[in-house]
Amino acid sequence: MSKRALVTGITGQDGHHLAEQLLKNGYTVYGLIRGQNNPKRTAFEAAFPAVRLLEGDLTDPAALVRAVEDSDPTELYNLGAISHVGYSFKNPSLTADVTGKGVLNILEAVRVTGRAETTRVYQASTSEMFGGLDYNRPGSGYDENSLFHPRSPYGVAKLYGHWIARNYRESYGMFVSCGILFNHEGEHRGPEFVTRKITQAVARIKLGLQNKIVLGDLYPKRDWGYAGDYVRGMWQMLQHDEPDDFVLATGETHSIEDFLTGAFAEVGIDDWRPYVVQDPAFMRPAEVDILLGNPEKAERVLGWRRETSFEGLVSLMVRNDLALEAVHAR
Ligand code: GDP
């Protein structure tokens, strides 16, 4: 049977990895793209001429119904969201509409077009739903049964998305699986996230294009994995017999200081301190101090394995940015 996937958020980091993997697996891939003159459109079309783009916004139910009818997907990956925690504090209402209610809109589009039994849905849930507070922090890492206590408008909106996805699974018997993904990074990560901000700056410092990097808090710890590994897990969730929730994580946690140490070491700089300036503008009204995930269920039930280590991730991101920035240095 021909496999058709509809991907929202296809121009984002995960959309990029997913489009690549689905095309390789023989899928017909449709991507939902937002906005008149979307600045990412041209680059995306050049990279993925085989992907069929449909126009629509997660806040526009009629557009989603049209996109679902036009693509008639066997699998739908809802990756579209306002995905940046810092930005969500500045735009909480928009974040609720897109990241939260957008999930309801896409599920309704599947249901009202009569596809509740034929379209499998992946919902991009997140470790930001846990919040990293002391009382709520299991030593072995957060798993599918851990308590939620989101610490940002983004985390709260994602928690609504998570529960409405589960509700559609329970109410209508829909195949909806939620991947609770811990931070995942790589060469397609946006520069507004701390890892890419660091690797771009390190490359530019090495090449003499810049001499400082301005960051917020350096103590928070994250469970950082490679996006390519995690996107493979999303696909595995939709190939499984039953819809369910799965944590994807590495089971390791590292501070931003650790990331700085690794990234600067990659270009032969032992002490990063002279290059780093802290600015409260990059600190958050409420911080998630530590995230650590336990991927045991995904490993056992799906056979998922991450292949890239923390050191491998830092190294691949720095090397990628060195190659990109070297063009400017010439
Ligand atoms: P998040 O875990 O989804 O919020 O991913 P980010 O990459 O945006 O942030 C990871 C951690 O880095 C958070 O604890 C931020 O507060 C911290 N951080 C420190 N400086 C910066 C910065 O300049 N930019 C960003 N994005 N995060 C920073």
CSV table of C-alpha atoms and ligand atoms in Angstrom, one decimal, residues 83-86 128 154 183 185 189 192-195 197 214-218 220 222 224 256 282-284 287-288 291, ligand 1:
chain,number,residue,atom,x,y,z
A,83,SER,CA,8.9,25.8,19.9
A,84,HIS,CA,11.1,28.2,21.8
A,85,VAL,CA,10.7,28.5,25.5
A,86,GLY,CA,12.1,32.0,25.8
A,128,GLU,CA,9.4,20.7,29.0
A,154,TYR,CA,5.4,26.6,25.9
A,183,ASN,CA,16.1,18.3,23.8
A,185,GLU,CA,19.9,19.1,18.4
A,189,ARG,CA,18.9,23.4,14.9
A,192,GLU,CA,17.9,30.7,19.0
A,193,PHE,CA,18.6,27.5,20.9
A,194,VAL,CA,21.6,27.4,23.2
A,195,THR,CA,23.5,24.6,21.5
A,197,LYS,CA,24.1,29.5,19.4
A,214,VAL,CA,26.5,36.4,25.2
A,215,LEU,CA,24.5,33.8,27.1
A,216,GLY,CA,22.0,33.6,30.0
A,217,ASP,CA,22.3,31.0,32.8
A,218,LEU,CA,25.0,28.4,32.4
A,220,PRO,CA,21.0,24.4,33.8
A,222,ARG,CA,19.7,19.2,29.7
A,224,TRP,CA,20.7,16.5,24.8
A,256,ILE,CA,25.6,24.4,29.5
A,282,PHE,CA,18.8,35.6,28.0
A,283,MET,CA,17.6,34.4,31.4
A,284,ARG,CA,14.0,33.1,31.8
A,287,GLU,CA,14.0,28.1,34.6
A,288,VAL,CA,14.0,24.3,34.2
A,291,LEU,CA,16.2,17.5,32.6
B,1,GDP,P1,15.0,24.6,26.1
B,1,GDP,O1,15.6,23.6,27.0
B,1,GDP,O2,13.9,24.0,25.2
B,1,GDP,O3,14.6,25.9,26.7
B,1,GDP,O4,16.2,24.9,25.0
B,1,GDP,P2,17.3,26.1,24.8
B,1,GDP,O5,18.4,25.6,24.0
B,1,GDP,O6,16.5,27.3,24.4
B,1,GDP,O7,17.8,26.4,26.3
B,1,GDP,C1,18.5,25.4,27.1
B,1,GDP,C2,19.0,26.0,28.3
B,1,GDP,O8,20.0,27.0,28.0
B,1,GDP,C3,17.9,26.8,29.2
B,1,GDP,O9,18.1,26.5,30.5
B,1,GDP,C4,18.3,28.3,28.9
B,1,GDP,O10,17.9,29.1,30.0
B,1,GDP,C5,19.8,28.2,28.8
B,1,GDP,N1,20.4,29.3,28.1
B,1,GDP,C6,21.5,30.0,28.6
B,1,GDP,N2,21.8,31.0,27.8
B,1,GDP,C7,21.0,30.9,26.7
B,1,GDP,C8,20.9,31.6,25.5
B,1,GDP,O11,21.6,32.6,25.2
B,1,GDP,N3,19.9,31.2,24.6
B,1,GDP,C9,19.1,30.1,24.9
B,1,GDP,N4,18.2,29.7,24.0
B,1,GDP,N5,19.2,29.4,26.0
B,1,GDP,C10,20.1,29.8,26.9
